[in-house]
Coordinates of C-alpha atoms in Angstrom, one line a residue:
M1 CA -47.1 -258.5 33.2
E2 CA -50.1 -256.1 31.8
L3 CA -49.2 -253.0 30.5
P4 CA -51.4 -249.8 29.9
K5 CA -52.0 -249.1 26.5
F6 CA -49.9 -245.9 26.8
L7 CA -47.0 -244.7 28.4
L8 CA -45.4 -241.5 28.9
G9 CA -41.6 -241.1 28.3
D10 CA -39.1 -238.9 28.7
N11 CA -35.2 -238.6 28.2
T12 CA -32.8 -235.8 29.2
D13 CA -31.0 -235.9 26.1
Y14 CA -34.0 -234.6 24.3
P15 CA -35.2 -231.9 26.8
N16 CA -38.1 -230.7 24.7
A17 CA -39.4 -233.9 23.4
I18 CA -42.8 -235.6 24.9
F19 CA -42.6 -239.3 24.0
I20 CA -46.0 -241.4 24.2
V21 CA -45.3 -245.1 23.7
H22 CA -48.3 -247.3 22.4
T23 CA -47.9 -250.6 23.7
E24 CA -50.5 -252.8 21.7
Y25 CA -50.2 -253.7 18.2
P26 CA -49.4 -251.6 16.1
R27 CA -46.7 -250.5 18.6
F28 CA -45.3 -247.2 18.3
I29 CA -43.5 -244.1 19.9
I30 CA -44.9 -240.5 18.9
N31 CA -42.7 -237.5 19.9
L32 CA -45.4 -234.6 20.4
E33 CA -43.0 -232.1 19.9
N34 CA -42.8 -232.8 16.0
D35 CA -45.3 -235.4 15.5
E36 CA -42.6 -238.0 14.5
V37 CA -43.6 -241.6 15.0
E38 CA -41.4 -244.6 15.0
W39 CA -43.3 -247.8 14.7
L40 CA -42.0 -250.7 16.7
E41 CA -43.5 -253.4 13.9
E42 CA -42.6 -254.6 10.5
F43 CA -45.6 -254.1 8.3
S44 CA -46.6 -255.9 5.0
K45 CA -47.9 -254.1 2.1
E46 CA -51.8 -255.3 3.7
D47 CA -50.9 -254.4 6.8
E48 CA -49.8 -250.6 5.7
E49 CA -52.7 -250.0 3.9
E50 CA -55.0 -251.1 7.1
L51 CA -52.4 -249.1 9.3
T52 CA -52.9 -245.9 7.0
S53 CA -56.4 -245.6 8.1
E54 CA -55.8 -246.6 11.7
A55 CA -52.9 -244.3 12.5
E56 CA -54.6 -241.1 12.6
G57 CA -57.1 -242.5 15.4
L58 CA -54.3 -244.0 17.4
I59 CA -52.2 -240.7 17.2
E60 CA -55.2 -238.7 18.3
A61 CA -55.5 -241.2 21.1
A62 CA -51.7 -240.7 22.2
T63 CA -52.6 -237.2 22.3
A64 CA -55.5 -237.2 24.1
F65 CA -53.7 -239.6 27.0
Y66 CA -51.2 -237.1 27.0
D67 CA -53.5 -234.3 27.8
R68 CA -55.4 -236.5 30.4
E69 CA -52.1 -237.0 32.2
V70 CA -51.0 -233.6 32.1
S71 CA -54.6 -232.4 33.6
R72 CA -54.2 -234.7 36.4
Y73 CA -50.7 -233.8 37.4
E74 CA -51.8 -230.0 37.2
N75 CA -54.7 -230.8 39.7

């Protein structure tokens, strides 16, 4: 099965949370309510250094995905 790069998640136990799931490496879930990120991968020290530089762009892309989805829903 092919998955989209980002998925929008919802859970009634967290009524104010807006979850975005990044399905490609490095996989993560971000809660846009508080910008908390949960990484779904284990990283080596070398990976962590590369991830630091990549993380900001991935989080910006997740936020842009959410903004795009919301704008499509509002139209």
